[in-house]
Amino acid sequence: MTQDEKWLAIDDYIVESFLDDDPALEGALAASDAAGLPRIQVAPLQGKLLMMLARALQARNILEVGTLGGYSTIWLARGLGDGGRVTTLELDPGHAEVARRNFGNAGLGDRIDIRVGPALETMAALHAEDAGPFDLVFIDADKPRTPDYFDWAVKLGRAGTLIVVDNVVREGAILAAQSGNKHVKGLREFYARAAADPRVTATAFQTVGHKGHDGLAIVQMIETR
């Protein structure tokens, strides 16, 4: 068994151990595939982690940057506290329509507000609306803008807010300090900003499995000013 095969087998074992068949989530994936959306949503185990983080925080106000077909949004919404709401941001109207149908099929349409348009503009509008503070922010959108999404997430948070950022390892490409790749450059700038910001404390970890070799960063706000 190769190392990659071992990683996949372990992933499958954990999924079989801890996840049940879930028609709503499976249907969301099938609908996304049928609509031709890219298969870049979070892995099931990462989705459940998002739900558990939301529950641990007793989150009532969650922000997601990057909806795609709504798979991760469903996980987040299932972790909401009573009366809570997820606001999810999506650039592509077609993706947003697929997500809306998936939310309805999951019985969560009344708990999710999807906003269509450039996320940085929408985050600025949320700030102007005084829509925060958000208890949990999940960033999984275009990587070059990740540093700016992070900056807005801090503005929209409070002490104790968790900011989760996906795809922060990229099969080790993050090590390339002189990379000309815009995705790597954006993520390295995110690391730099998070490390230098006195309002937050951060960690990150590598993940392997069916999504390849990547990772998640988790940032906690410790003060607002």
XYZ file of N, CA and C in Angstrom:
675
model
N 0.852 -1.201 0.000
C 0.000 0.000 0.000
C 0.881 1.242 0.000
N 0.669 2.126 -0.964
C 1.434 3.371 -1.014
C 0.953 4.310 0.080
N 1.732 5.374 0.295
C 1.343 6.350 1.312
C 0.006 6.995 0.949
N -0.182 7.323 -0.330
C -1.444 7.930 -0.750
C -2.607 6.980 -0.526
N -2.413 5.705 -0.850
C -3.468 4.721 -0.636
C -3.795 4.579 0.843
N -2.780 4.658 1.680
C -3.012 4.578 3.127
C -3.831 5.775 3.602
N -3.489 6.958 3.110
C -4.244 8.147 3.498
C -5.721 8.006 3.111
N -5.983 7.522 1.901
C -7.356 7.363 1.442
C -8.093 6.324 2.273
N -7.408 5.229 2.592
C -8.036 4.179 3.391
C -8.378 4.683 4.788
N -7.488 5.468 5.365
C -7.751 6.038 6.696
C -8.924 6.997 6.630
N -8.957 7.849 5.588
C -10.073 8.767 5.393
C -11.389 7.986 5.343
N -11.421 6.921 4.553
C -12.632 6.117 4.406
C -13.033 5.481 5.745
N -12.049 5.014 6.491
C -12.330 4.384 7.784
C -12.966 5.384 8.756
N -12.426 6.581 8.793
C -12.966 7.592 9.716
C -14.374 7.995 9.295
N -14.581 8.175 7.989
C -15.922 8.511 7.499
C -16.917 7.423 7.884
N -16.545 6.161 7.659
C -17.433 5.045 7.994
C -17.702 4.971 9.497
N -16.730 5.390 10.300
C -16.876 5.335 11.750
C -17.771 6.437 12.292
N -17.637 7.636 11.748
C -18.235 8.802 12.388
C -19.343 9.491 11.600
N -19.538 9.149 10.341
C -20.574 9.804 9.540
C -21.618 8.794 9.091
N -22.876 9.184 9.172
C -23.978 8.353 8.702
C -24.357 8.759 7.279
N -25.104 7.904 6.613
C -25.670 8.294 5.330
C -26.534 9.532 5.544
N -26.436 10.482 4.633
C -27.123 11.752 4.819
C -27.716 12.186 3.483
N -28.990 11.909 3.236
C -29.590 12.224 1.941
C -29.493 13.698 1.549
N -29.609 14.610 2.511
C -29.564 16.035 2.182
C -28.185 16.435 1.681
N -27.158 15.984 2.373
C -25.797 16.317 1.949
C -25.419 15.592 0.662
N -25.790 14.322 0.574
C -25.503 13.575 -0.649
C -26.249 14.183 -1.833
N -27.479 14.628 -1.599
C -28.247 15.279 -2.653
C -27.635 16.594 -3.083
N -27.074 17.337 -2.123
C -26.418 18.606 -2.459
C -25.216 18.372 -3.355
N -24.448 17.335 -3.060
C -23.298 17.015 -3.899
C -23.741 16.574 -5.286
N -24.781 15.741 -5.348
C -25.271 15.270 -6.639
C -25.813 16.428 -7.480
N -26.540 17.342 -6.850
C -27.080 18.491 -7.578
C -25.970 19.404 -8.081
N -24.939 19.559 -7.287
C -23.802 20.384 -7.703
C -23.093 19.752 -8.902
N -22.908 18.429 -8.849
C -22.290 17.728 -9.973
C -23.147 17.874 -11.234
N -24.457 17.702 -11.077
C -25.356 17.779 -12.219
C -25.339 19.162 -12.868
N -25.106 20.187 -12.045
C -25.061 21.558 -12.551
C -23.683 21.937 -13.090
N -22.734 21.023 -12.992
C -21.392 21.295 -13.513
C -20.516 22.136 -12.615
N -20.854 22.219 -11.323
C -20.014 22.983 -10.399
C -18.714 22.217 -10.143
N -17.615 22.930 -9.934
C -16.351 22.241 -9.658
C -16.409 21.509 -8.332
N -15.709 20.376 -8.252
C -15.713 19.570 -7.030
C -14.636 20.083 -6.069
N -14.879 21.244 -5.513
C -13.888 21.869 -4.636
C -14.473 22.147 -3.249
N -15.636 21.561 -2.951
C -16.228 21.756 -1.632
C -15.393 21.040 -0.568
N -15.630 21.382 0.677
C -14.900 20.744 1.766
C -15.191 19.243 1.780
N -14.269 18.481 2.345
C -14.485 17.054 2.539
C -15.522 16.846 3.650
N -16.206 15.704 3.658
C -17.228 15.460 4.691
C -16.719 15.619 6.122
N -15.520 15.122 6.405
C -15.002 15.229 7.767
C -14.730 16.679 8.140
N -14.303 17.492 7.167
C -14.104 18.918 7.444
C -15.444 19.614 7.643
N -16.455 19.187 6.871
C -17.787 19.749 7.060
C -18.303 19.498 8.466
N -18.110 18.272 8.947
C -18.570 17.979 10.303
C -17.788 18.775 11.343
N -16.503 19.001 11.092
C -15.724 19.841 11.997
C -16.328 21.237 12.082
N -16.716 21.804 10.938
C -17.342 23.130 10.949
C -18.614 23.124 11.788
N -19.440 22.085 11.645
C -20.659 21.984 12.435
C -20.340 21.922 13.928
N -19.329 21.128 14.274
C -18.979 20.972 15.687
C -18.407 22.260 16.265
N -17.619 22.989 15.487
C -17.108 24.276 15.957
C -18.261 25.244 16.209
N -19.226 25.259 15.288
C -20.383 26.140 15.461
C -21.139 25.778 16.734
N -21.325 24.484 16.977
C -22.034 24.053 18.184
C -21.253 24.409 19.444
N -19.926 24.216 19.393
C -19.109 24.521 20.566
C -19.183 26.005 20.915
N -19.272 26.833 19.892
C -19.371 28.281 20.095
C -20.786 28.721 20.437
N -21.750 27.794 20.307
C -23.170 28.144 20.407
C -23.467 29.314 19.469
N -22.943 29.169 18.255
C -22.995 30.265 17.283
C -24.428 30.558 16.850
N -24.742 31.829 16.813
C -26.047 32.267 16.323
C -25.909 33.162 15.093
N -24.684 33.519 14.765
C -24.449 34.402 13.622
C -23.170 33.947 12.929
N -23.317 33.295 11.777
C -22.192 32.714 11.053
C -22.074 33.360 9.692
N -20.844 33.603 9.275
C -20.568 34.159 7.946
C -19.712 33.175 7.174
N -20.115 32.905 5.932
C -19.334 32.046 5.047
C -18.973 32.829 3.794
N -17.713 32.777 3.423
C -17.245 33.448 2.205
C -16.949 32.361 1.179
N -17.839 32.209 0.205
C -17.702 31.178 -0.814
C -18.720 30.075 -0.604
N -19.857 30.154 -1.290
C -20.953 29.213 -1.084
C -20.815 27.962 -1.937
N -20.452 28.137 -3.207
C -20.449 27.084 -4.210
C -21.857 26.469 -4.252
N -21.997 25.144 -4.046
C -23.319 24.532 -4.068
C -23.974 24.432 -2.716
N -23.339 24.993 -1.698
C -23.957 25.045 -0.379
C -23.684 23.865 0.528
N -22.763 22.986 0.139
C -22.476 21.808 0.957
C -21.959 22.202 2.338
N -20.931 23.038 2.385
C -20.392 23.464 3.680
C -21.394 24.329 4.433
N -22.221 25.074 3.700
C -23.224 25.923 4.336
C -24.219 25.090 5.122
N -24.613 23.952 4.559
C -25.541 23.061 5.253
C -24.926 22.569 6.564
N -23.674 22.157 6.509
C -22.990 21.735 7.736
C -22.991 22.864 8.767
N -22.646 24.069 8.335
C -22.599 25.203 9.259
C -23.974 25.484 9.862
N -25.004 25.472 9.025
C -26.351 25.783 9.495
C -26.837 24.757 10.513
N -26.398 23.510 10.353
C -26.788 22.473 11.316
C -26.145 22.693 12.681
N -25.097 23.511 12.732
C -24.451 23.794 14.004
C -24.963 25.032 14.699
N -25.901 25.742 14.091
C -26.417 26.978 14.655
C -27.155 26.761 15.966
N -27.044 27.755 16.835
C -27.876 27.776 18.020
C -29.288 28.199 17.665
N -30.199 28.101 18.635
C -31.602 28.453 18.399
C -31.722 29.874 17.860
N -32.491 30.011 16.796
C -32.709 31.323 16.210
C -31.541 31.857 15.415
N -30.521 31.023 15.192
C -29.323 31.484 14.496
C -29.497 31.531 12.993
N -28.486 32.118 12.343
C -28.558 32.319 10.898
C -27.159 32.287 10.303
N -27.061 31.709 9.107
C -25.831 31.747 8.320
C -26.013 32.739 7.192
N -25.062 33.639 7.031
C -24.996 34.511 5.861
C -23.869 33.995 4.991
N -24.173 33.607 3.769
C -23.162 33.034 2.884
C -23.045 33.870 1.618
N -21.819 34.060 1.157
C -21.532 34.980 0.057
C -21.052 34.204 -1.162
N -21.671 34.462 -2.311
C -21.326 33.757 -3.544
C -21.287 34.737 -4.711
N -20.232 34.647 -5.502
C -20.077 35.536 -6.655
C -20.959 35.117 -7.818
N -21.059 33.818 -8.073
C -21.704 33.308 -9.286
C -23.202 33.089 -9.053
N -24.073 33.773 -9.808
C -25.521 33.598 -9.611
C -25.982 32.170 -9.867
N -25.347 31.483 -10.828
C -25.719 30.099 -11.100
C -25.412 29.187 -9.930
N -24.243 29.364 -9.348
C -23.896 28.584 -8.158
C -24.879 28.879 -7.027
N -25.222 30.147 -6.879
C -26.134 30.543 -5.800
C -27.501 29.894 -5.959
N -27.969 29.758 -7.193
C -29.272 29.145 -7.416
C -29.247 27.664 -7.061
N -28.169 26.977 -7.427
C -28.018 25.573 -7.029
C -28.035 25.465 -5.507
N -27.288 26.356 -4.849
C -27.222 26.332 -3.389
C -28.593 26.566 -2.762
N -29.355 27.508 -3.285
C -30.690 27.779 -2.728
C -31.561 26.528 -2.762
N -31.523 25.824 -3.888
C -32.318 24.594 -3.975
C -31.830 23.560 -2.968
N -30.521 23.463 -2.806
C -29.971 22.514 -1.838
C -30.383 22.874 -0.412
N -30.397 24.162 -0.096
C -30.813 24.586 1.245
C -32.270 24.199 1.489
N -33.117 24.429 0.489
C -34.520 24.072 0.627
C -34.707 22.582 0.812
N -33.980 21.790 0.026
C -34.092 20.335 0.139
C -33.605 19.828 1.492
N -32.673 20.575 2.103
C -32.163 20.191 3.424
C -33.030 20.727 4.554
N -34.091 21.469 4.217
C -34.968 22.033 5.235
C -34.354 23.186 6.000
N -33.411 23.886 5.356
C -32.673 24.946 6.046
C -32.806 26.311 5.369
N -33.700 26.412 4.414
C -33.811 27.656 3.663
C -34.112 28.871 4.518
N -34.810 28.667 5.641
C -35.166 29.794 6.506
C -34.049 30.191 7.456
N -32.944 29.452 7.439
C -31.837 29.740 8.359
C -30.603 30.254 7.626
N -30.714 30.383 6.299
C -29.551 30.761 5.497
C -29.912 31.936 4.604
N -29.077 32.953 4.646
C -29.217 34.134 3.788
C -28.062 34.126 2.799
N -28.354 33.905 1.512
C -27.299 33.901 0.508
C -27.294 35.237 -0.216
N -26.121 35.838 -0.293
C -25.964 37.132 -0.954
C -25.031 36.970 -2.148
N -25.469 37.457 -3.288
C -24.742 37.262 -4.532
C -24.008 38.546 -4.909
N -22.727 38.390 -5.246
C -21.915 39.527 -5.658
C -20.497 39.365 -5.155
N -19.600 40.292 -5.508
C -18.220 40.226 -5.025
C -18.174 40.252 -3.499
N -17.499 39.290 -2.909
C -17.555 39.121 -1.452
C -17.012 40.328 -0.698
N -15.951 40.943 -1.209
C -15.404 42.091 -0.493
C -16.415 43.234 -0.427
N -17.164 43.426 -1.502
C -18.209 44.463 -1.484
C -19.319 44.090 -0.508
N -19.691 42.816 -0.497
C -20.753 42.383 0.403
C -20.313 42.469 1.855
N -19.054 42.124 2.136
C -18.561 42.230 3.508
C -18.545 43.675 3.975
N -18.176 44.581 3.074
C -18.224 46.005 3.424
C -19.657 46.442 3.700
N -20.600 45.928 2.908
C -22.011 46.266 3.122
C -22.504 45.703 4.444
N -22.103 44.494 4.783
C -22.493 43.912 6.069
C -21.973 44.751 7.226
N -20.744 45.241 7.081
C -20.165 46.091 8.125
C -20.963 47.384 8.258
N -21.332 47.957 7.115
C -22.110 49.199 7.135
C -23.494 48.971 7.730
N -24.034 47.771 7.527
C -25.356 47.429 8.075
C -25.289 47.075 9.557
N -24.075 47.004 10.097
C -23.880 46.558 11.481
C -24.440 45.152 11.669
N -24.162 44.276 10.663
C -24.704 42.919 10.668
C -23.982 41.999 11.642
N -22.800 42.363 12.053
C -22.048 41.539 13.001
C -22.455 41.844 14.429
N -21.670 41.347 15.379
C -20.493 40.516 15.142
C -20.867 39.074 14.820
N -20.050 38.452 13.981
C -20.242 37.051 13.658
C -19.449 36.203 14.647
N -20.031 35.085 15.034
C -19.383 34.184 15.986
C -18.365 33.279 15.299
N -18.628 32.953 14.041
C -17.777 32.052 13.263
C -17.762 32.533 11.832
N -16.577 32.599 11.240
C -16.424 32.985 9.832
C -15.650 31.879 9.135
N -16.196 31.378 8.043
C -15.519 30.357 7.245
C -15.163 30.952 5.896
N -13.860 30.969 5.571
C -13.370 31.561 4.325
C -12.907 30.448 3.397
N -13.603 30.292 2.286
C -13.265 29.264 1.302
C -13.635 29.796 -0.079
N -12.924 30.818 -0.492
C -13.215 31.477 -1.765
C -11.906 31.668 -2.527
N -11.880 32.605 -3.468
C -10.681 32.803 -4.298
C -9.484 33.165 -3.418
N -8.430 32.413 -3.580
C -7.295 32.498 -2.653
C -6.528 33.816 -2.731
N -6.390 34.453 -3.893
C -5.647 35.719 -3.916
C -6.238 36.791 -3.004
N -7.544 36.740 -2.769
C -8.190 37.750 -1.928
C -8.322 37.320 -0.465
N -7.795 36.170 -0.133
C -7.908 35.680 1.248
C -7.420 36.686 2.282
N -6.291 37.385 2.070
C -5.863 38.359 3.091
C -6.912 39.437 3.345
N -7.582 39.879 2.287
C -8.594 40.920 2.448
C -9.862 40.365 3.084
N -10.216 39.120 2.748
C -11.344 38.498 3.436
C -11.042 38.381 4.929
N -9.821 38.029 5.243
C -9.419 37.921 6.650
C -9.558 39.269 7.353
N -9.078 40.340 6.716
C -9.175 41.665 7.330
C -10.626 42.029 7.634
N -11.521 41.744 6.668
C -12.924 42.053 6.885
C -13.532 41.147 7.954
N -13.114 39.897 7.990
C -13.628 38.984 9.016
C -13.305 39.502 10.406
N -12.104 40.043 10.585
C -11.731 40.616 11.883
C -12.617 41.814 12.204
N -12.871 42.660 11.203
C -13.740 43.817 11.432
C -15.157 43.398 11.801
N -15.577 42.246 11.275
C -16.939 41.782 11.491
C -17.053 40.835 12.695
N -15.945 40.634 13.414
C -15.941 39.702 14.536
C -15.958 40.394 15.879
N -15.664 39.607 16.889
C -15.618 40.074 18.280
C -14.599 39.204 18.997
N -14.262 39.557 20.211
C -13.384 38.694 20.990
C -14.032 37.324 21.139
N -13.324 36.284 20.744
C -13.857 34.935 20.784
C -14.281 34.395 19.436
N -14.461 35.248 18.454
C -14.828 34.795 17.111
C -13.754 33.866 16.555
N -14.183 32.785 15.899
C -13.273 31.908 15.182
C -13.371 32.192 13.689
N -12.209 32.294 13.049
C -12.119 32.470 11.605
C -11.408 31.234 11.054
N -12.087 30.466 10.235
C -11.531 29.235 9.667
C -11.250 29.480 8.187
N -10.029 29.170 7.768
C -9.624 29.401 6.375
C -9.213 28.072 5.763
N -9.791 27.739 4.613
C -9.514 26.459 3.963
C -8.396 26.592 2.937
N -7.792 25.440 2.605
C -6.802 25.323 1.513
C -5.535 26.127 1.772
N -4.986 26.021 2.980
C -3.849 26.865 3.339
C -2.491 26.180 3.203
N -2.480 24.954 2.646
C -1.214 24.238 2.446
C -0.932 23.991 0.966
N -1.964 23.617 0.227
C -1.881 23.469 -1.225
C -0.743 22.540 -1.653
N -0.761 21.321 -1.067
C 0.228 20.293 -1.389
C 1.663 20.776 -1.180
N 1.843 21.646 -0.204
C 3.163 22.140 0.139
C 3.609 23.368 -0.633
N 2.813 23.809 -1.590
C 3.198 24.975 -2.388
C 3.357 26.217 -1.527
N 2.758 26.207 -0.336
C 2.840 27.361 0.555
C 4.273 27.652 0.978
N 5.171 26.680 0.828
C 6.568 26.884 1.207
C 7.331 27.752 0.222
N 6.790 27.966 -0.964
C 7.517 28.663 -2.028
C 7.460 30.173 -1.815
N 8.423 30.688 -1.100
C 8.426 32.116 -0.749
C 8.471 33.019 -1.964
N 9.109 32.574 -3.028
C 9.240 33.403 -4.226
C 8.253 32.998 -5.316
N 7.217 32.260 -4.957
C 6.259 31.782 -5.950
C 5.578 32.933 -6.675
N 5.401 32.746 -7.967
C 4.641 33.722 -8.748
C 3.173 33.347 -8.842
N 2.794 32.228 -8.240
C 1.411 31.776 -8.284
C 0.541 32.675 -7.403
N -0.510 33.230 -7.984
C -1.319 34.212 -7.248
C -2.033 33.587 -6.052
N -2.361 32.305 -6.124
C -3.034 31.645 -5.018
C -2.073 31.477 -3.836
N -0.866 31.046 -4.142
C 0.143 30.884 -3.089
C 0.499 32.239 -2.491
N 0.676 33.239 -3.326
C 1.013 34.576 -2.834
C -0.076 35.103 -1.901
N -1.330 34.885 -2.284
C -2.426 35.346 -1.440
C -2.448 34.665 -0.088
N -2.213 33.360 -0.088
C -2.232 32.623 1.172
C -1.038 32.969 2.055
N 0.134 33.157 1.449
C 1.292 33.556 2.252
C 1.070 34.940 2.867
N 0.392 35.823 2.145
C 0.081 37.135 2.712
C -0.919 37.000 3.853
N -1.870 36.070 3.714
C -2.788 35.811 4.830
C -2.019 35.370 6.063
N -1.088 34.403 5.904
C -0.280 33.952 7.050
C 0.426 35.149 7.695
N 1.007 35.996 6.859
C 1.768 37.137 7.377
C 0.863 38.088 8.162
N -0.307 38.373 7.620
C -1.214 39.299 8.299
C -1.738 38.707 9.608
N -2.113 37.434 9.579
C -2.628 36.810 10.792
C -1.554 36.747 11.874
N -0.308 36.476 11.459
C 0.787 36.390 12.426
C 1.099 37.743 13.048
N 0.902 38.808 12.277
C 1.282 40.140 12.743
C 0.157 40.874 13.465
N -1.055 40.372 13.394
C -2.205 41.083 13.948
C -2.331 40.775 15.441
N -2.175 41.764 16.311
C -2.221 41.509 17.761
C -3.617 41.174 18.275
N -4.621 41.345 17.426
C -5.994 41.067 17.855
C -6.353 39.589 17.768
N -5.468 38.782 17.175
C -5.813 37.380 16.944
C -4.672 36.462 17.373
N -5.020 35.197 17.580
C -4.041 34.133 17.724
C -4.437 33.041 16.738
N -3.462 32.361 16.151
C -3.779 31.470 15.036
C -2.973 30.184 15.082
N -3.536 29.164 14.468
C -2.821 27.919 14.216
C -3.285 27.390 12.868
N -2.589 26.374 12.375
C -2.985 25.713 11.128
C -2.498 24.278 11.190
N -3.147 23.418 10.438
C -2.719 22.022 10.408
C -2.918 21.457 9.011
N -2.091 20.471 8.695
C -2.157 19.813 7.395
C -3.232 18.726 7.412
N -3.852 18.510 6.264
C -4.823 17.439 6.103
C -4.442 16.609 4.883
N -4.749 15.322 4.954
C -4.550 14.426 3.807
C -5.792 13.558 3.665
N -5.980 13.007 2.476
C -7.143 12.169 2.243
C -7.661 12.369 0.837
N -8.981 12.278 0.684
C -9.572 12.357 -0.652
C -9.438 13.744 -1.272
N -9.194 14.756 -0.473
C -8.963 16.100 -1.017
C -7.472 16.367 -1.235
N -6.650 15.328 -1.145
C -5.220 15.508 -1.344
C -4.544 16.046 -0.095
N -3.424 16.720 -0.297
C -2.623 17.265 0.799
C -2.906 18.756 0.895
N -3.579 19.159 1.956
C -3.908 20.575 2.114
C -3.956 20.899 3.593
N -4.766 21.852 3.995
C -4.809 22.198 5.404
C -5.833 23.267 5.715
N -6.065 23.446 7.007
C -6.979 24.459 7.525
C -6.229 25.365 8.495
N -6.566 26.634 8.474
C -6.093 27.567 9.493
C -7.274 27.942 10.373
N -7.031 28.039 11.663
C -8.064 28.473 12.605
C -7.513 29.664 13.380
N -8.205 30.764 13.275
C -7.802 32.028 13.908
C -8.840 32.390 14.954
N -8.394 32.746 16.147
C -9.319 33.195 17.186
C -9.047 34.649 17.498
N -10.109 35.426 17.490
C -9.980 36.824 17.898
C -9.881 36.901 19.416
N -8.895 37.640 19.895
C -8.712 37.764 21.343
C -9.049 39.162 21.843
N -9.199 40.084 20.910
C -9.626 41.424 21.288
C -10.097 42.156 20.038
N -10.862 43.202 20.237
C -11.292 44.050 19.118
C -10.907 45.486 19.449
N -10.314 46.127 18.478
C -9.966 47.544 18.653
C -9.579 48.138 17.314
